[in-house]
Every structure is written in C-alpha cells, then in structure tokens.
mmCIF file with all atom_site columns, C-alpha atoms and ligand atoms in Angstrom:
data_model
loop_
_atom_site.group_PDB
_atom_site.id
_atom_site.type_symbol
_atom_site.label_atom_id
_atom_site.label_alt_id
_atom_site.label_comp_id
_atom_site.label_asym_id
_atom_site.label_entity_id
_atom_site.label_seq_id
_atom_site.pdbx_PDB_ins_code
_atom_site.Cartn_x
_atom_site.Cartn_y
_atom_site.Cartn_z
_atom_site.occupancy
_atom_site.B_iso_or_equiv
_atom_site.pdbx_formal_charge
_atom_site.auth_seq_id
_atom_site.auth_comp_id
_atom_site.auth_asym_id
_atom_site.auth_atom_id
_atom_site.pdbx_PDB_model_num
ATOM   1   C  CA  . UNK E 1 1   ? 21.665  19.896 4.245   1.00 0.00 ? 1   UNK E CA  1
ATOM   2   C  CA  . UNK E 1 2   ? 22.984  18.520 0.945   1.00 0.00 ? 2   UNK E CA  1
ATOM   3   C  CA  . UNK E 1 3   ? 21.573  20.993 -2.078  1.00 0.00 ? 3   UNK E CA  1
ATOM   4   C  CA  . UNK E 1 4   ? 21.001  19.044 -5.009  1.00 0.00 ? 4   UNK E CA  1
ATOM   5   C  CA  . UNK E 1 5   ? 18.425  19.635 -8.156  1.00 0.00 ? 5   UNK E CA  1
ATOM   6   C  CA  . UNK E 1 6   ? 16.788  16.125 -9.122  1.00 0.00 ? 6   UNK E CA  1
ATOM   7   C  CA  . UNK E 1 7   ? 15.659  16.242 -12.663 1.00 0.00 ? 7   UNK E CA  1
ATOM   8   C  CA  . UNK E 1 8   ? 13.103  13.934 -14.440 1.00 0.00 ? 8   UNK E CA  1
ATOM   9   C  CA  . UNK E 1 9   ? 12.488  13.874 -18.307 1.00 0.00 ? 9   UNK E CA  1
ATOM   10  C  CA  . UNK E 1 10  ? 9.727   12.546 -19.976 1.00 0.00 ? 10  UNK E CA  1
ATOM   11  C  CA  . UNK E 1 11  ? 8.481   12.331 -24.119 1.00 0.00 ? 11  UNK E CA  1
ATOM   12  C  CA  . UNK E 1 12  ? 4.952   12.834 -25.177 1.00 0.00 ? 12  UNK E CA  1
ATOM   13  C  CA  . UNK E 1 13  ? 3.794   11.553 -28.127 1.00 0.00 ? 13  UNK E CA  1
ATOM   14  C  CA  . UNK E 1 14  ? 0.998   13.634 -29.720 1.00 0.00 ? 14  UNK E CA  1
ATOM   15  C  CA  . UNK E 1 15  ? -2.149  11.974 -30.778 1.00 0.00 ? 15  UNK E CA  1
ATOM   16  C  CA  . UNK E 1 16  ? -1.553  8.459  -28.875 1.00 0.00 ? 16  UNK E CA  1
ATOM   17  C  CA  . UNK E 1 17  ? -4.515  8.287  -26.600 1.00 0.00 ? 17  UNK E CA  1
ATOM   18  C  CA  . UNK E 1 18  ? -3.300  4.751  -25.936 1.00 0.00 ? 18  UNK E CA  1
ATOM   19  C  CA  . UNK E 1 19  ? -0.746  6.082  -23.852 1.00 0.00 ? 19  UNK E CA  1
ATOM   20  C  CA  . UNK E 1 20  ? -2.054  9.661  -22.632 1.00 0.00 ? 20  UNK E CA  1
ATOM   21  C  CA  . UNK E 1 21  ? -1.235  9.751  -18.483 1.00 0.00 ? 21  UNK E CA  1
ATOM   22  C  CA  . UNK E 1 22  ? 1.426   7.245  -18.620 1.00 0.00 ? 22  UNK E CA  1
ATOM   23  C  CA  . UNK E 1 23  ? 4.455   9.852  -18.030 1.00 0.00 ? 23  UNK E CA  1
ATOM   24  C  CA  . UNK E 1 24  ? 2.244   11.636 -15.214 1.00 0.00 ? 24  UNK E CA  1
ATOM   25  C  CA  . UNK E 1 25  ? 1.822   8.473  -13.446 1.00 0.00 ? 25  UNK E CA  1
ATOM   26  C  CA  . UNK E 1 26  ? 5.508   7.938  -13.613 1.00 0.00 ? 26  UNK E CA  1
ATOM   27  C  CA  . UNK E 1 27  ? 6.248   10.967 -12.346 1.00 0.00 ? 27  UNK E CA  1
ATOM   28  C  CA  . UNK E 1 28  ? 3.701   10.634 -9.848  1.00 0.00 ? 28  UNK E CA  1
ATOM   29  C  CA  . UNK E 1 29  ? 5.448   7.258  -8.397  1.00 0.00 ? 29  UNK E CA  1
ATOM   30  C  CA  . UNK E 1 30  ? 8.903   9.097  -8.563  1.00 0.00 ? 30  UNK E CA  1
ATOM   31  C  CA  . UNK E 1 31  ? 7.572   12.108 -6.684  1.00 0.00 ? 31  UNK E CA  1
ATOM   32  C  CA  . UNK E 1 32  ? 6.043   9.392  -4.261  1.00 0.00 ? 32  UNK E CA  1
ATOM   33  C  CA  . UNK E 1 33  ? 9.222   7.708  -3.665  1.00 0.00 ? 33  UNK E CA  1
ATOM   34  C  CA  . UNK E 1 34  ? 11.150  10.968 -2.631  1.00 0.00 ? 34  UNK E CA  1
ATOM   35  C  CA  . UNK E 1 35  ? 9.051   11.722 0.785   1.00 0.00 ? 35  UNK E CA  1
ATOM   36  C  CA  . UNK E 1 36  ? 7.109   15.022 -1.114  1.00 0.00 ? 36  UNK E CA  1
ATOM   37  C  CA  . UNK E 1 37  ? 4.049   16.023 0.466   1.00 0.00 ? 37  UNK E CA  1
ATOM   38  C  CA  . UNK E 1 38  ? 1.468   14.182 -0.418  1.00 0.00 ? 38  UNK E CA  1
ATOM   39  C  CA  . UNK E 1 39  ? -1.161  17.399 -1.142  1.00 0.00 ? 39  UNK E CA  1
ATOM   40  C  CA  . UNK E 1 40  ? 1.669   18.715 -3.303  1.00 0.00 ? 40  UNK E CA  1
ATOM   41  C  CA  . UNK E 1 41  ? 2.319   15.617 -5.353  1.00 0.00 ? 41  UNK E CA  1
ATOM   42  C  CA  . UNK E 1 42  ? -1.541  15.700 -6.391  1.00 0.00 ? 42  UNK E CA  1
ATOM   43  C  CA  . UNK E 1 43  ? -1.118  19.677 -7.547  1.00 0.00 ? 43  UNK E CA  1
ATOM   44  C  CA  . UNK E 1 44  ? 1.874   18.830 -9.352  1.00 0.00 ? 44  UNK E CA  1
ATOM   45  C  CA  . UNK E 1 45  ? -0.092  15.557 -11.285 1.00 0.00 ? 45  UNK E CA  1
ATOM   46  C  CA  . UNK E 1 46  ? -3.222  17.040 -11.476 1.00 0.00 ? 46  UNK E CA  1
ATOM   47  C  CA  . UNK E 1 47  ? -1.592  20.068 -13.721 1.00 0.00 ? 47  UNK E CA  1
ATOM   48  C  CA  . UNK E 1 48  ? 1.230   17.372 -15.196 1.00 0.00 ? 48  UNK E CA  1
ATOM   49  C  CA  . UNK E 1 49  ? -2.121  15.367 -16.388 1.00 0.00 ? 49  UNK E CA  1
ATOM   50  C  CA  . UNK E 1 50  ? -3.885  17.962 -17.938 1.00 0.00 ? 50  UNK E CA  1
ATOM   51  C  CA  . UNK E 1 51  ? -0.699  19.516 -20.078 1.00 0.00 ? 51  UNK E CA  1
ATOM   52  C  CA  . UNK E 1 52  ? 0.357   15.842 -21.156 1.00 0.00 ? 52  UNK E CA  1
ATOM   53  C  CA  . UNK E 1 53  ? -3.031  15.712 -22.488 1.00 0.00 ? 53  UNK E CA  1
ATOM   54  C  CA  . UNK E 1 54  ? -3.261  18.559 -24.180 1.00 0.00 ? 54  UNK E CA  1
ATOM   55  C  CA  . UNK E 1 55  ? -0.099  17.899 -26.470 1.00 0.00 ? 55  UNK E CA  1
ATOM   56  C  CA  . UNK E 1 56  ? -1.922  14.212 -26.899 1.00 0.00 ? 56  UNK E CA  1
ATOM   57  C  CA  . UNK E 1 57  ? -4.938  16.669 -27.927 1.00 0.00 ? 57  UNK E CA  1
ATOM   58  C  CA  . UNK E 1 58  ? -3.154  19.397 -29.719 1.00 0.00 ? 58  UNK E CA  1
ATOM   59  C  CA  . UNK E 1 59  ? 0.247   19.201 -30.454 1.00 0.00 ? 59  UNK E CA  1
ATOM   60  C  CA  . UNK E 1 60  ? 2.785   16.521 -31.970 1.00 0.00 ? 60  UNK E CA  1
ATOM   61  C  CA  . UNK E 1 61  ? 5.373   15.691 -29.412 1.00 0.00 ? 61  UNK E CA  1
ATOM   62  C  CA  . UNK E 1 62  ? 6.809   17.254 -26.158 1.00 0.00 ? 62  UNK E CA  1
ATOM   63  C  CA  . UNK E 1 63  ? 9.367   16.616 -23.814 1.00 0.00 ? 63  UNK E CA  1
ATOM   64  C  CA  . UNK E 1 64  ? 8.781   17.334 -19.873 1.00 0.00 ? 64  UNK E CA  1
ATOM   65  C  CA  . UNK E 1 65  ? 11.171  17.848 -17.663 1.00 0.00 ? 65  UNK E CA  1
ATOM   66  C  CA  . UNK E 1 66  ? 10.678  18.025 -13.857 1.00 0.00 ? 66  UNK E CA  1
ATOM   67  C  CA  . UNK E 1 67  ? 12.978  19.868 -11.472 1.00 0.00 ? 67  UNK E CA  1
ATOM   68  C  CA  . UNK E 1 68  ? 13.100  19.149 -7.923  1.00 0.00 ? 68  UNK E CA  1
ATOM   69  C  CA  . UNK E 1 69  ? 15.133  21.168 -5.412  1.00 0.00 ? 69  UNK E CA  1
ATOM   70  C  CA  . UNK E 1 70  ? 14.689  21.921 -1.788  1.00 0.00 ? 70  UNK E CA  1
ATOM   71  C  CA  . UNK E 1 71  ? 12.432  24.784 -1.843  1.00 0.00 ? 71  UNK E CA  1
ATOM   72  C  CA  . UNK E 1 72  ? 10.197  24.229 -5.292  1.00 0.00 ? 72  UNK E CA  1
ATOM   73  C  CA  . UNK E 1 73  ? 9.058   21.753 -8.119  1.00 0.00 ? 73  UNK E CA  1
ATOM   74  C  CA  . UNK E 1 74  ? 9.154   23.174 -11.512 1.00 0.00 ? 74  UNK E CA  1
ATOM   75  C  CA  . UNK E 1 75  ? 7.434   21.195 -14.589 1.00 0.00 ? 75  UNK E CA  1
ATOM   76  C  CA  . UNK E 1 76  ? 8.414   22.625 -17.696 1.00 0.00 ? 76  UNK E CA  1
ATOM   77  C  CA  . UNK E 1 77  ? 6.343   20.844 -21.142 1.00 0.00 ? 77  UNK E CA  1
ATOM   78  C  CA  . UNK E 1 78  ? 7.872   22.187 -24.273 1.00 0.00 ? 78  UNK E CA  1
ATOM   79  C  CA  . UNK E 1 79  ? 6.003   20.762 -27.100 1.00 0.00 ? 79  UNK E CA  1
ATOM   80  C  CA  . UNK E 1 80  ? 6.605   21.234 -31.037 1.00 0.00 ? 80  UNK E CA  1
ATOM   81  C  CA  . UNK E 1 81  ? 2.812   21.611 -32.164 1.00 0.00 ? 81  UNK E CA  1
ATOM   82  C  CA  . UNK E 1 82  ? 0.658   24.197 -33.938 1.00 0.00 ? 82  UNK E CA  1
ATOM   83  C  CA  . UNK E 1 83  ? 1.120   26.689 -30.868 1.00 0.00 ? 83  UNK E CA  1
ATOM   84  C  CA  . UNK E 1 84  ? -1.728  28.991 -29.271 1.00 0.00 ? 84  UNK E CA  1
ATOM   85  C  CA  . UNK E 1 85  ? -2.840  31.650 -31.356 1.00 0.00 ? 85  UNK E CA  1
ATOM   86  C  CA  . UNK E 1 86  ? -4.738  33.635 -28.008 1.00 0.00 ? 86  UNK E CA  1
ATOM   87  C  CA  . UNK E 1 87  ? -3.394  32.389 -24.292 1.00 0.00 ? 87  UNK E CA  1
ATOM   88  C  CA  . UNK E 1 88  ? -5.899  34.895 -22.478 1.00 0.00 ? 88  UNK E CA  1
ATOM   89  C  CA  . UNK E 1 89  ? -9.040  33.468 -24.363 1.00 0.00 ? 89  UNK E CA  1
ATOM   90  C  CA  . UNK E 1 90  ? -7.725  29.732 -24.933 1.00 0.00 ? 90  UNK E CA  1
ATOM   91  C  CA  . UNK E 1 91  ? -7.276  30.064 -20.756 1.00 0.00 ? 91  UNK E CA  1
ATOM   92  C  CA  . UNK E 1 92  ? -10.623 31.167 -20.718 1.00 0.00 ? 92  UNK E CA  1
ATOM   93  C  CA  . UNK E 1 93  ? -12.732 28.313 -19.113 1.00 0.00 ? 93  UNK E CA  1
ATOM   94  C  CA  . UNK E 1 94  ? -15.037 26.427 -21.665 1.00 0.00 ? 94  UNK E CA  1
ATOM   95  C  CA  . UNK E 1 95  ? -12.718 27.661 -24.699 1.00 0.00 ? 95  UNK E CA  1
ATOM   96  C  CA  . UNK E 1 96  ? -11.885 24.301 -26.571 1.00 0.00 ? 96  UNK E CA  1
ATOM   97  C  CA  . UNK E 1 97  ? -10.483 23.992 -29.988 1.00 0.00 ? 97  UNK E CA  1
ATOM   98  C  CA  . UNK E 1 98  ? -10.918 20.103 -29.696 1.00 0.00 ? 98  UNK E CA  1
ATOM   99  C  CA  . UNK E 1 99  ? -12.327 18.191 -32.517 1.00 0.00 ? 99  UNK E CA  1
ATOM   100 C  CA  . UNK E 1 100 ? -15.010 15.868 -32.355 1.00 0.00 ? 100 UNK E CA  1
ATOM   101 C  CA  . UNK E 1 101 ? -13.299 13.027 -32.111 1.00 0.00 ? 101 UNK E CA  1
ATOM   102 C  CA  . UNK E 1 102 ? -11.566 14.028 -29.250 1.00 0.00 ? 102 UNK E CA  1
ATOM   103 C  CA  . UNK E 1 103 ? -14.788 15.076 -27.508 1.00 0.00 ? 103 UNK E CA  1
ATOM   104 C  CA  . UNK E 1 104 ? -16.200 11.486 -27.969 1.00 0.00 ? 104 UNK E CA  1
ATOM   105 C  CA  . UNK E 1 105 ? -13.026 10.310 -25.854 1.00 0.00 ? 105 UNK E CA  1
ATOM   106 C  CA  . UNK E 1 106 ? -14.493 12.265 -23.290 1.00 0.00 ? 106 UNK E CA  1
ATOM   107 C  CA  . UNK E 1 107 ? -11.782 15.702 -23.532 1.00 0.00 ? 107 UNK E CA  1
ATOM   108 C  CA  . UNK E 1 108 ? -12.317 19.175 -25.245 1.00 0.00 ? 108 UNK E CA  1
ATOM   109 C  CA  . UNK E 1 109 ? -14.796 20.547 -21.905 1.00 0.00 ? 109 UNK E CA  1
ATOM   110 C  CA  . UNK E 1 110 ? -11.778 23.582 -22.264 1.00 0.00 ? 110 UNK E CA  1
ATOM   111 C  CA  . UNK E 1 111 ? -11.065 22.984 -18.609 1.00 0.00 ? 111 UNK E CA  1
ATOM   112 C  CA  . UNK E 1 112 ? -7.449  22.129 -19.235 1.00 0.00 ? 112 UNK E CA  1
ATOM   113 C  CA  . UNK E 1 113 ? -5.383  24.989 -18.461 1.00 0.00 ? 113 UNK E CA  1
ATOM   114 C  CA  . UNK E 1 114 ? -7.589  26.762 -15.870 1.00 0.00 ? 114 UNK E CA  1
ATOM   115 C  CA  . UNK E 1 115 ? -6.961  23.673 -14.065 1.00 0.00 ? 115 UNK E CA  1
ATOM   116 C  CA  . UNK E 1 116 ? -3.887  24.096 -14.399 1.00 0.00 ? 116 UNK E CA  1
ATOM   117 C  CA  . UNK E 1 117 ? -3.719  27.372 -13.102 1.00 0.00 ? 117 UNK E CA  1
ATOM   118 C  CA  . UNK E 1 118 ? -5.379  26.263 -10.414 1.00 0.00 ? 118 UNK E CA  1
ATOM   119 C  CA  . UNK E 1 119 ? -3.058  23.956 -9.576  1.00 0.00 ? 119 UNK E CA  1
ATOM   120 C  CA  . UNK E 1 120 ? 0.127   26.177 -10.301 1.00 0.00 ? 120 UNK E CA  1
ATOM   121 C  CA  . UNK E 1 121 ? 1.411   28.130 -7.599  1.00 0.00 ? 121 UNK E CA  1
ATOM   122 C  CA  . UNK E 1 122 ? 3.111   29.793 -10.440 1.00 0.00 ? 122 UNK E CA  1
ATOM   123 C  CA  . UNK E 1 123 ? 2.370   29.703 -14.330 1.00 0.00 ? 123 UNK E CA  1
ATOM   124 C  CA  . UNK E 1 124 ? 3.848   30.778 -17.319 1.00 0.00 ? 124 UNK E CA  1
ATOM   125 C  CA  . UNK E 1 125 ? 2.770   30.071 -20.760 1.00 0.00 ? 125 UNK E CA  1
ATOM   126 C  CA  . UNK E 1 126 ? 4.816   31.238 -23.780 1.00 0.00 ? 126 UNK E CA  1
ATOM   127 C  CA  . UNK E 1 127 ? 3.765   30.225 -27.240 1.00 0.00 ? 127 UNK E CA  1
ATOM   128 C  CA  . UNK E 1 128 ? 4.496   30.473 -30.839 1.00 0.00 ? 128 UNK E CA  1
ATOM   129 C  CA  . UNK E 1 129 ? 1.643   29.606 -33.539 1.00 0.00 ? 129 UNK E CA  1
ATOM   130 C  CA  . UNK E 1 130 ? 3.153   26.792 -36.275 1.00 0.00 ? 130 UNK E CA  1
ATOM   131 C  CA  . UNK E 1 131 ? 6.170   26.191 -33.383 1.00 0.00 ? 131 UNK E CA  1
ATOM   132 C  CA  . UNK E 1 132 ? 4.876   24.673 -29.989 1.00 0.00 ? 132 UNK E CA  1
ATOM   133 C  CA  . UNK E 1 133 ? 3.947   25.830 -26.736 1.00 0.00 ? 133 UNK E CA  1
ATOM   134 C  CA  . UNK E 1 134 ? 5.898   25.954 -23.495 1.00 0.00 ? 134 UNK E CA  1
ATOM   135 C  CA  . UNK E 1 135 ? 4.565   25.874 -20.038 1.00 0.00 ? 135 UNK E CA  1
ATOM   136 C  CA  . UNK E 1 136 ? 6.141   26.174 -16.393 1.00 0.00 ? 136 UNK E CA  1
ATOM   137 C  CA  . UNK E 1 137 ? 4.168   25.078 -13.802 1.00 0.00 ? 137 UNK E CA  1
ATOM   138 C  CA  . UNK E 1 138 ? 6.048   25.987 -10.585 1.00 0.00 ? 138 UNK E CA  1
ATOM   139 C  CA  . UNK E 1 139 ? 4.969   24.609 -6.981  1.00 0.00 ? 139 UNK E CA  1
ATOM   140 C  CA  . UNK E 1 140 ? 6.454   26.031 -4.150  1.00 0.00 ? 140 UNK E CA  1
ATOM   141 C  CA  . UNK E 1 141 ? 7.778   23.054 -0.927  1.00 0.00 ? 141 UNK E CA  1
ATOM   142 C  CA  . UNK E 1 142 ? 7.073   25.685 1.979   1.00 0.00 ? 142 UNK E CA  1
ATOM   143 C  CA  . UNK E 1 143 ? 4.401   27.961 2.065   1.00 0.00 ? 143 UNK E CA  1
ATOM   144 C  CA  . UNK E 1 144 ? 4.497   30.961 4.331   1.00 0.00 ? 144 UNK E CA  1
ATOM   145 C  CA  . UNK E 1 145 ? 1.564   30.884 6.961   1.00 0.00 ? 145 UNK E CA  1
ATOM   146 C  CA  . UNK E 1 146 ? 0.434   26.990 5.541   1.00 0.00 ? 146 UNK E CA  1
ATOM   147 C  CA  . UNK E 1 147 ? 1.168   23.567 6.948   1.00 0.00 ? 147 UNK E CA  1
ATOM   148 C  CA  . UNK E 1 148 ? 1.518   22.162 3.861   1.00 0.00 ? 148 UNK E CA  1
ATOM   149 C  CA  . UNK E 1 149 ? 4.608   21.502 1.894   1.00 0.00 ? 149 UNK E CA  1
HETATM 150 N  N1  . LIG J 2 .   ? -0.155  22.322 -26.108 1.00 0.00 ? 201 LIG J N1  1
HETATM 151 C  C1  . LIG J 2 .   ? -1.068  22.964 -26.847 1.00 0.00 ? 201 LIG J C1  1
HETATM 152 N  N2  . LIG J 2 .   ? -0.826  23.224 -28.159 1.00 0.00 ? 201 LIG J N2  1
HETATM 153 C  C2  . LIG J 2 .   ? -1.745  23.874 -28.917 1.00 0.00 ? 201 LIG J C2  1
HETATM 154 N  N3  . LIG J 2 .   ? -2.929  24.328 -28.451 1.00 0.00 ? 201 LIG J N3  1
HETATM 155 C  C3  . LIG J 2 .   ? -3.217  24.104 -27.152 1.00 0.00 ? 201 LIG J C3  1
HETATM 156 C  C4  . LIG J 2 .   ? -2.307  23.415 -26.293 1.00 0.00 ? 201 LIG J C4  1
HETATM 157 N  N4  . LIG J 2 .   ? -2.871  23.369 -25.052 1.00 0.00 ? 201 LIG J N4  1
HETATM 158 C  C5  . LIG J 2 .   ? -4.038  23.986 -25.154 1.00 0.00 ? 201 LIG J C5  1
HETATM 159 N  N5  . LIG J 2 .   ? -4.273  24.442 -26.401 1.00 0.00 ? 201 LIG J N5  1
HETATM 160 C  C6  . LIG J 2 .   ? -5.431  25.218 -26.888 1.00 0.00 ? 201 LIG J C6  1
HETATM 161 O  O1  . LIG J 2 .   ? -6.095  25.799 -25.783 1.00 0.00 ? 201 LIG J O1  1
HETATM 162 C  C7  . LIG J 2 .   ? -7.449  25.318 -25.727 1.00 0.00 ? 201 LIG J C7  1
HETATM 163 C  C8  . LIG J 2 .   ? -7.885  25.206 -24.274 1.00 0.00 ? 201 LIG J C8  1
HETATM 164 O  O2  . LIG J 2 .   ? -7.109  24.189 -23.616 1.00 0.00 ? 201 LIG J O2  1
HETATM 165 P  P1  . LIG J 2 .   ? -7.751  23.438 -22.354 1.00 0.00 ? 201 LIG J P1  1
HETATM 166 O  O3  . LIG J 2 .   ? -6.796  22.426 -21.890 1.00 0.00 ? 201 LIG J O3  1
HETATM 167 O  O4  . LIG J 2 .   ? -8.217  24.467 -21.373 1.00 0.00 ? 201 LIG J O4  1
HETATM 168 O  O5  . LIG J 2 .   ? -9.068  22.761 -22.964 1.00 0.00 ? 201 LIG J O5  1
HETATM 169 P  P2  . LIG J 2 .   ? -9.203  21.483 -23.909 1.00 0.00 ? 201 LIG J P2  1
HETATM 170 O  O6  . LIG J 2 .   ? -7.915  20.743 -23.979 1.00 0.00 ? 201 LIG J O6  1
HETATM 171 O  O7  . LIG J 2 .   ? -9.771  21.941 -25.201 1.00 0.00 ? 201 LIG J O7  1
HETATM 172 O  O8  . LIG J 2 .   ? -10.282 20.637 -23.124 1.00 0.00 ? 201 LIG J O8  1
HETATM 173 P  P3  . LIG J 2 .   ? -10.066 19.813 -21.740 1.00 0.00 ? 201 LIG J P3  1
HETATM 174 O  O9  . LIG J 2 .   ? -8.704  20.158 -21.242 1.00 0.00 ? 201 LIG J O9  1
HETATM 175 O  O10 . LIG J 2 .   ? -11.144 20.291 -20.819 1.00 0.00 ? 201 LIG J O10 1
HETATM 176 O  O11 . LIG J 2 .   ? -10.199 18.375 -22.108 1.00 0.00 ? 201 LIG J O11 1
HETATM 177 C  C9  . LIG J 2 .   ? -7.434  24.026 -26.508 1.00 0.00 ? 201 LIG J C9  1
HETATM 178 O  O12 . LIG J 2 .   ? -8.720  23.653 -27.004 1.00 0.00 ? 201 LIG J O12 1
HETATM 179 C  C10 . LIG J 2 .   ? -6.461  24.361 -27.630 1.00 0.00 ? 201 LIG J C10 1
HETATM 180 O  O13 . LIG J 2 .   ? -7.064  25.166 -28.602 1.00 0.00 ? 201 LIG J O13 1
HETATM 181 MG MG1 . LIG J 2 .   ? -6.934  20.264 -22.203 1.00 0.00 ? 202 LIG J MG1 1
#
C-alpha cells in the first residue's frame, strides 16, 4: 500500500465567536471524505472543537495542522496567546480562567482540556506564559485488542 502523510492546515482567529467551530467542521467533512472510522472522526472533532475554542477563549491566533498517515492522526494547535501559567491545575476539571463574558456565551465550565484528554489517545501540552500554547492530540487508526479504527 501507497504510504503517504495527508496534511490539513487551518487559522484560528482569537476572540471571533462568530466563527468558533468553523475549522473543526471543515476538518470534520475532510476526515469524512477520506473513509476514517467514523468513532475516530468524532474523538478527533470532539478534542479539535474544544482546543479551537479555547484559543477563541484565550489566546489571539493559532494555526492547526492535521496529519494523517496510515497508522495515526495527529492534530497539532500552536497558538501565539498569553500561554498557561499551571498545565496540571488548568487540566484540572472545573479550573476556568474565563471571563464573564465568555461564561454568558455559554463556555468557561473548565471542561475543555480534560475533554480533550479524554478524547486523546495521546496528549502533549507544552506552553510558554506571554508566548502561546501548543498541543498534540494524537489518535491512533488500529487499536490492539479493539474493533475500532
Ligand atoms: N490556548 C490557551 N491559551 C491560554 N490559556 C488556555 C488555553 N487553553 C486553556 N487555557 C487555560 O486553561 C483553562 C482551562 O481550560 P479548559 O478548556 O479546560 O476550560 P475553559 O476553556 O475555561 O472552559 P470550557 O472549555 O469548559 O468552556 C482556561 O480557563 C485557561 O485559563
Ligand atoms: Mg475550554
């Protein structure tokens, strides 16, 4: 079989609610249109959704970029933004920094990343306060011992 990496890129624009979930729904009908599993398309968007939103939420810009090969998925969201001071406690279910007008909107529940994690069948998180905030969300395409793929 023919090896080749597929690569998708994507900008975020901090603060514009307007169009918060458009580039995850793109992705989403890309990933659609190249036969992936179904369950893993909805990991993969479910933890695309929430780290687009949180550089609408919390940072200024971001580019993702989405790797497809045979064997995994990786997402990778580098954004330039004010950067996490704490991973372990902003991880930390519940922990929001959100402001109040981005609670009205219905966000800031500090949910975000443990869903993330949750969705992830790898994570990493690197960060740099007053630079930005890069995370890997990595999804393996054949599980040992598990139907799905
Ligand atoms: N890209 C980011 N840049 C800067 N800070 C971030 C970023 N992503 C998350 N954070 C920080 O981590 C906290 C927790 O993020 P998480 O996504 O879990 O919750 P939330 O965005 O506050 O609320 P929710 O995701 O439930 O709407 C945020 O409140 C914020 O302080
Ligand atoms: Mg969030």
């Amino acid at each position: 079989m023919l090896e080749e990496t597929i690569s998708l890129r994507y900008k975020i624009a901090g603060g514009d609610f307007s169009n918060a979930g458009y580039a995850s729904s793109q992705i989403k009908k890309r990933l659609q249109k190249l036969n992936i599993h179904q369950k893993l398309i909805k990991k993969i968007v479910i933890a695309l959704y929430e780290a687009e939103i949180n550089v609408v939420a919390h940072a200024y810009n971001a580019v993702i970029i989405v790797n497809i090969d045979n064997d995994k998925i990786c997402v990778n969201i580098k954004d330039n933004g004010p950067g996490i001071p704490d991973i372990n406690q902003a991880m930390e279910k519940g922990y929001s920094t959100a402001s109040s007008k981005i609670r009205e909107m219905g966000f800031g529940a500090g949910m975000g990343l443990s869903n993330i994690k949750k969705n992830s069948d790898k994570l990493e998180i690197r960060s740099k306060v007053n630079e930005g905030t890069e995370i890997n969300i990595i999804n393996y395409r054949i599980y040992p011992r598990n139907e799905n793929n």
